[in-house]
Amino acid sequence: MIAAPDFITNYSVSGWQKMKIIVVGAGGTGSALLNKLFQMHMTLINLGAQGFDVRVFDDDIVSPSNIGRQSFWPCDLGLPKVEVLVSRYNQFGGVNWSAITRKFEADDARGDTIIFGCVDNVEGRKAIHEAVQKERNIVWIDAGNDSRSANVFLGMSAKTNNKHCYLPTVYDLFKSQMDAPIANPEPSCSTAEAVARQDYGINDIAAFHAVQMLWGFIRHGQTEYQGVTIDLRSGVTTPVPADAEMWAMFGFVNSAIAA
């Protein structure tokens, strides 16, 4: 079990300020996650809370392979992804979220913030990890996937029960892969190529599990696991516990999460 950081607990109890959220990436997983965040935002508003203050970072534009498969329409072709998505929620949902048409940088994050990582490249994850190291009270929920499987991992550097707690991030757990010289994937030119790379539904499932971890913190004050692995082939979703032995299996040798 992982207790909610104090800044999330304070949000849940006070209900007088909006929770700061950053979404890095507005593609398949990011666009699906934004929809779920808006649903959660409205649920919290109806429960008497202030909802979310969301900033979305992405420097990509809508391509033909994004139409329909992601949350984009034919009229969006060639437009910045973040501007398309955020403007719809602002216009039709009554929110005032922010679209930033560039890549996320570590200095973009400040304390008391939830960061959702929805990028398919190492560069983006390194920037988020740097933000976690620089700032206190940052929670990073990373959602990554390949064609038919996905991983969602929670990491944080935040006060919990008035003590600083460090939970290893996806960068810590997969550091050897993160530091390896891996070329970023080329954009898909067709829907067939895109579906071959990311099968239908995998982004939506990863997004659901990512926001569910935040909901556990807000509504229940805890989450029962640090991550999940998802396999579309077998239909099996497996929770990953927050456990020093598990971290060692991934190569993370520092077993102390409190300082």
Coordinates of C-alpha atoms in Angstrom, one line a residue:
M1 CA 0.0 0.0 0.0
I2 CA 1.2 3.5 -0.9
A3 CA -0.2 6.4 1.2
A4 CA -1.2 9.5 -0.7
P5 CA 1.3 12.4 -0.5
D6 CA 0.3 15.2 1.9
F7 CA -0.4 17.7 -0.8
I8 CA -3.0 15.4 -2.3
T9 CA -4.5 14.7 1.1
N10 CA -4.7 18.4 1.8
Y11 CA -6.5 18.9 -1.5
S12 CA -9.0 16.2 -0.7
V13 CA -9.7 17.6 2.7
S14 CA -9.7 21.3 2.0
G15 CA -11.4 21.4 -1.4
W16 CA -10.6 25.0 -1.9
Q17 CA -7.9 24.9 -4.5
K18 CA -7.4 23.2 -7.8
M19 CA -4.9 20.3 -8.1
K20 CA -2.1 21.0 -10.5
I21 CA -1.6 18.4 -13.3
I22 CA 0.8 18.2 -16.2
V23 CA 0.2 15.8 -19.1
V24 CA 3.3 15.2 -21.2
G25 CA 2.2 13.9 -24.6
A26 CA -1.1 14.3 -26.4
G27 CA -1.0 11.3 -28.7
G28 CA -2.7 7.9 -28.3
T29 CA -2.4 7.6 -24.6
G30 CA -2.3 11.3 -23.8
S31 CA -5.5 12.1 -25.7
A32 CA -7.3 9.1 -24.0
L33 CA -6.0 10.2 -20.6
L34 CA -7.2 13.8 -21.1
N35 CA -10.8 12.5 -21.6
K36 CA -10.6 10.5 -18.3
L37 CA -9.1 13.5 -16.5
F38 CA -12.0 15.6 -17.6
Q39 CA -14.5 13.0 -16.4
M40 CA -12.7 12.9 -13.0
H41 CA -12.5 16.7 -12.9
M42 CA -16.3 16.9 -13.3
T43 CA -16.9 14.2 -10.7
L44 CA -14.8 16.1 -8.2
I45 CA -16.6 19.3 -9.0
N46 CA -19.9 17.6 -8.3
L47 CA -18.5 16.3 -5.0
G48 CA -17.7 19.9 -3.9
A49 CA -14.0 20.0 -4.8
Q50 CA -12.3 22.4 -7.2
G51 CA -11.2 19.9 -9.8
F52 CA -8.0 20.2 -11.9
D53 CA -5.7 22.8 -13.3
V54 CA -4.2 21.0 -16.3
R55 CA -1.3 21.9 -18.6
V56 CA -0.6 19.7 -21.6
F57 CA 2.7 19.6 -23.5
D58 CA 3.3 18.3 -27.0
D59 CA 5.0 19.6 -30.1
D60 CA 3.3 17.3 -32.6
I61 CA 0.6 18.0 -35.2
V62 CA -2.3 15.9 -36.2
S63 CA -1.4 13.5 -39.0
P64 CA -3.7 11.3 -41.2
S65 CA -2.9 8.2 -39.1
N66 CA -4.2 9.9 -35.9
I67 CA -7.7 10.5 -37.3
G68 CA -10.3 8.3 -35.5
R69 CA -7.6 6.1 -33.9
Q70 CA -6.8 8.9 -31.5
S71 CA -9.1 11.7 -30.3
F72 CA -8.9 13.7 -33.5
W73 CA -11.3 14.4 -36.4
P74 CA -10.6 15.0 -40.1
C75 CA -10.9 18.8 -39.6
D76 CA -8.0 18.7 -37.2
L77 CA -5.5 17.5 -39.8
G78 CA -2.3 19.6 -39.6
L79 CA -3.2 21.4 -36.4
P80 CA -1.2 21.2 -33.1
K81 CA -2.5 18.3 -31.1
V82 CA -2.5 20.1 -27.8
E83 CA -4.4 23.1 -29.1
V84 CA -7.1 20.9 -30.7
L85 CA -7.7 18.8 -27.6
V86 CA -7.4 21.5 -24.9
S87 CA -9.6 24.0 -26.9
R88 CA -12.4 21.5 -27.0
Y89 CA -12.4 20.9 -23.3
N90 CA -12.2 24.6 -22.6
Q91 CA -15.0 25.5 -25.0
F92 CA -17.4 22.7 -24.3
G93 CA -16.4 21.7 -20.8
G94 CA -16.1 25.1 -19.1
V95 CA -12.5 24.6 -18.0
N96 CA -9.5 26.8 -18.5
W97 CA -6.7 24.3 -19.2
S98 CA -3.5 25.2 -21.0
A99 CA -2.0 23.9 -24.2
I100 CA 1.8 24.3 -24.6
T101 CA 3.0 23.5 -28.1
R102 CA 6.5 22.3 -27.3
K103 CA 8.3 19.5 -25.5
F104 CA 8.1 19.4 -21.7
E105 CA 11.2 20.6 -19.9
A106 CA 12.2 19.9 -16.3
D107 CA 11.8 23.6 -15.3
D108 CA 8.1 23.5 -16.3
A109 CA 7.2 21.6 -13.2
R110 CA 6.9 23.1 -9.7
G111 CA 6.0 21.5 -6.4
D112 CA 2.6 20.0 -5.5
T113 CA 2.1 18.6 -9.0
I114 CA 0.9 15.4 -10.6
I115 CA 2.8 14.6 -13.9
F116 CA 1.3 12.0 -16.3
G117 CA 4.0 10.8 -18.8
C118 CA 2.4 9.7 -22.1
V119 CA 5.4 9.8 -24.4
D120 CA 7.0 7.1 -26.4
N121 CA 10.6 8.4 -26.2
V122 CA 13.4 8.4 -23.7
E123 CA 14.0 12.1 -24.0
G124 CA 10.6 13.0 -22.6
R125 CA 11.0 10.6 -19.7
K126 CA 14.4 12.0 -18.8
A127 CA 12.9 15.5 -18.6
I128 CA 10.2 14.3 -16.3
H129 CA 12.7 12.4 -14.1
E130 CA 14.8 15.5 -13.8
A131 CA 11.8 17.4 -12.6
V132 CA 11.1 14.8 -9.9
Q133 CA 14.7 15.1 -8.7
K134 CA 14.7 18.9 -8.7
E135 CA 11.3 19.6 -7.0
R136 CA 9.7 18.3 -3.9
N137 CA 6.1 17.1 -3.9
I138 CA 6.0 15.7 -7.5
V139 CA 4.1 12.5 -8.4
W140 CA 4.9 11.0 -11.8
I141 CA 2.6 8.4 -13.3
D142 CA 4.1 7.0 -16.5
A143 CA 2.1 5.1 -19.1
G144 CA 4.1 3.3 -21.7
N145 CA 3.2 0.7 -24.3
D146 CA 4.2 -1.3 -27.3
S147 CA 1.9 -3.0 -29.8
R148 CA -0.1 -5.3 -27.4
S149 CA 1.2 -4.7 -23.9
A150 CA 1.6 -1.7 -21.5
N151 CA 3.2 -0.7 -18.2
V152 CA 2.0 1.9 -15.9
F153 CA 4.3 3.0 -13.0
L154 CA 4.0 5.4 -10.2
G155 CA 7.1 7.3 -8.8
M156 CA 7.3 10.3 -6.5
S157 CA 9.3 12.6 -4.4
A158 CA 6.9 14.0 -1.8
K159 CA 6.0 14.4 1.8
T160 CA 3.8 11.6 3.1
N161 CA 2.6 11.7 6.7
N162 CA 5.0 14.7 7.1
K163 CA 8.1 12.7 6.1
H164 CA 9.8 12.8 2.8
C165 CA 9.2 9.7 0.7
Y166 CA 11.0 8.8 -2.5
L167 CA 9.3 6.1 -4.6
P168 CA 11.5 5.0 -7.6
T169 CA 10.3 6.3 -10.9
V170 CA 10.0 4.4 -14.2
Y171 CA 13.4 5.9 -15.1
D172 CA 15.0 4.4 -11.9
L173 CA 13.5 1.0 -12.6
F174 CA 14.4 0.9 -16.3
K175 CA 17.6 2.9 -16.1
S176 CA 19.7 0.6 -18.3
Q177 CA 17.1 0.9 -21.1
M178 CA 16.7 4.6 -20.6
D179 CA 20.4 5.3 -20.8
A180 CA 20.9 3.0 -23.9
P181 CA 21.2 4.8 -27.3
I182 CA 17.8 3.9 -28.6
A183 CA 16.4 5.8 -31.7
N184 CA 13.0 7.4 -31.2
P185 CA 10.3 5.8 -33.4
E186 CA 9.5 7.3 -36.7
P187 CA 6.0 8.7 -37.1
S188 CA 3.5 6.3 -38.6
C189 CA 2.4 7.3 -42.1
S190 CA -0.7 5.2 -42.3
T191 CA -3.3 3.8 -39.9
A192 CA -2.1 0.2 -40.8
E193 CA 1.4 1.1 -39.6
A194 CA 0.0 2.8 -36.5
V195 CA -2.2 -0.1 -35.5
A196 CA 0.7 -2.5 -36.1
R197 CA 2.8 -0.4 -33.7
Q198 CA 0.0 0.1 -31.1
D199 CA -2.9 -2.3 -31.3
Y200 CA -6.4 -0.9 -30.9
G201 CA -7.3 -0.3 -27.3
I202 CA -3.9 -0.5 -25.7
N203 CA -3.6 3.3 -25.2
D204 CA -7.1 3.6 -23.6
I205 CA -6.3 0.7 -21.2
A206 CA -3.0 2.3 -20.1
A207 CA -4.7 5.7 -19.6
F208 CA -7.4 4.1 -17.5
H209 CA -4.9 2.5 -15.1
A210 CA -2.9 5.7 -14.9
V211 CA -5.8 7.9 -13.8
Q212 CA -7.1 5.2 -11.5
M213 CA -4.0 5.4 -9.4
L214 CA -4.6 9.2 -9.0
W215 CA -8.2 8.5 -8.1
G216 CA -7.1 6.1 -5.4
F217 CA -4.9 8.8 -3.8
I218 CA -7.7 11.4 -4.0
R219 CA -10.7 9.4 -3.0
H220 CA -9.2 6.7 -0.8
G221 CA -6.0 8.2 0.4
Q222 CA -3.9 5.4 -1.0
T223 CA -3.2 3.1 -3.9
E224 CA -2.6 -0.6 -3.4
Y225 CA 0.2 -1.0 -5.9
Q226 CA 3.0 0.9 -7.6
G227 CA 2.2 -0.2 -11.1
V228 CA 0.5 -2.6 -13.5
T229 CA 1.6 -4.6 -16.4
I230 CA -1.0 -5.2 -19.1
D231 CA -1.0 -7.9 -21.8
L232 CA -3.7 -7.8 -24.5
R233 CA -2.8 -11.2 -25.8
S234 CA -3.6 -13.1 -22.6
G235 CA -6.1 -10.5 -21.2
V236 CA -4.0 -10.5 -18.0
T237 CA -3.4 -7.3 -16.0
T238 CA -0.9 -7.8 -13.1
P239 CA -0.3 -5.4 -10.2
V240 CA 3.3 -4.5 -9.3
P241 CA 3.8 -3.9 -5.6
A242 CA 5.9 -1.2 -4.0
D243 CA 8.5 -3.6 -2.7
A244 CA 12.3 -3.4 -2.3
E245 CA 12.7 -6.9 -3.6
M246 CA 10.7 -6.0 -6.7
W247 CA 12.9 -2.9 -7.2
A248 CA 16.0 -5.0 -7.0
M249 CA 14.7 -7.2 -9.7
F250 CA 14.6 -4.1 -11.9
G251 CA 18.1 -3.1 -10.8
F252 CA 17.2 -0.3 -8.4
V253 CA 19.5 -0.9 -5.4
N254 CA 18.5 1.9 -3.1
S255 CA 15.8 0.2 -0.9
A256 CA 15.2 3.3 1.2
I257 CA 12.2 5.4 0.1
A258 CA 12.0 7.6 3.2
A259 CA 14.5 10.3 4.1

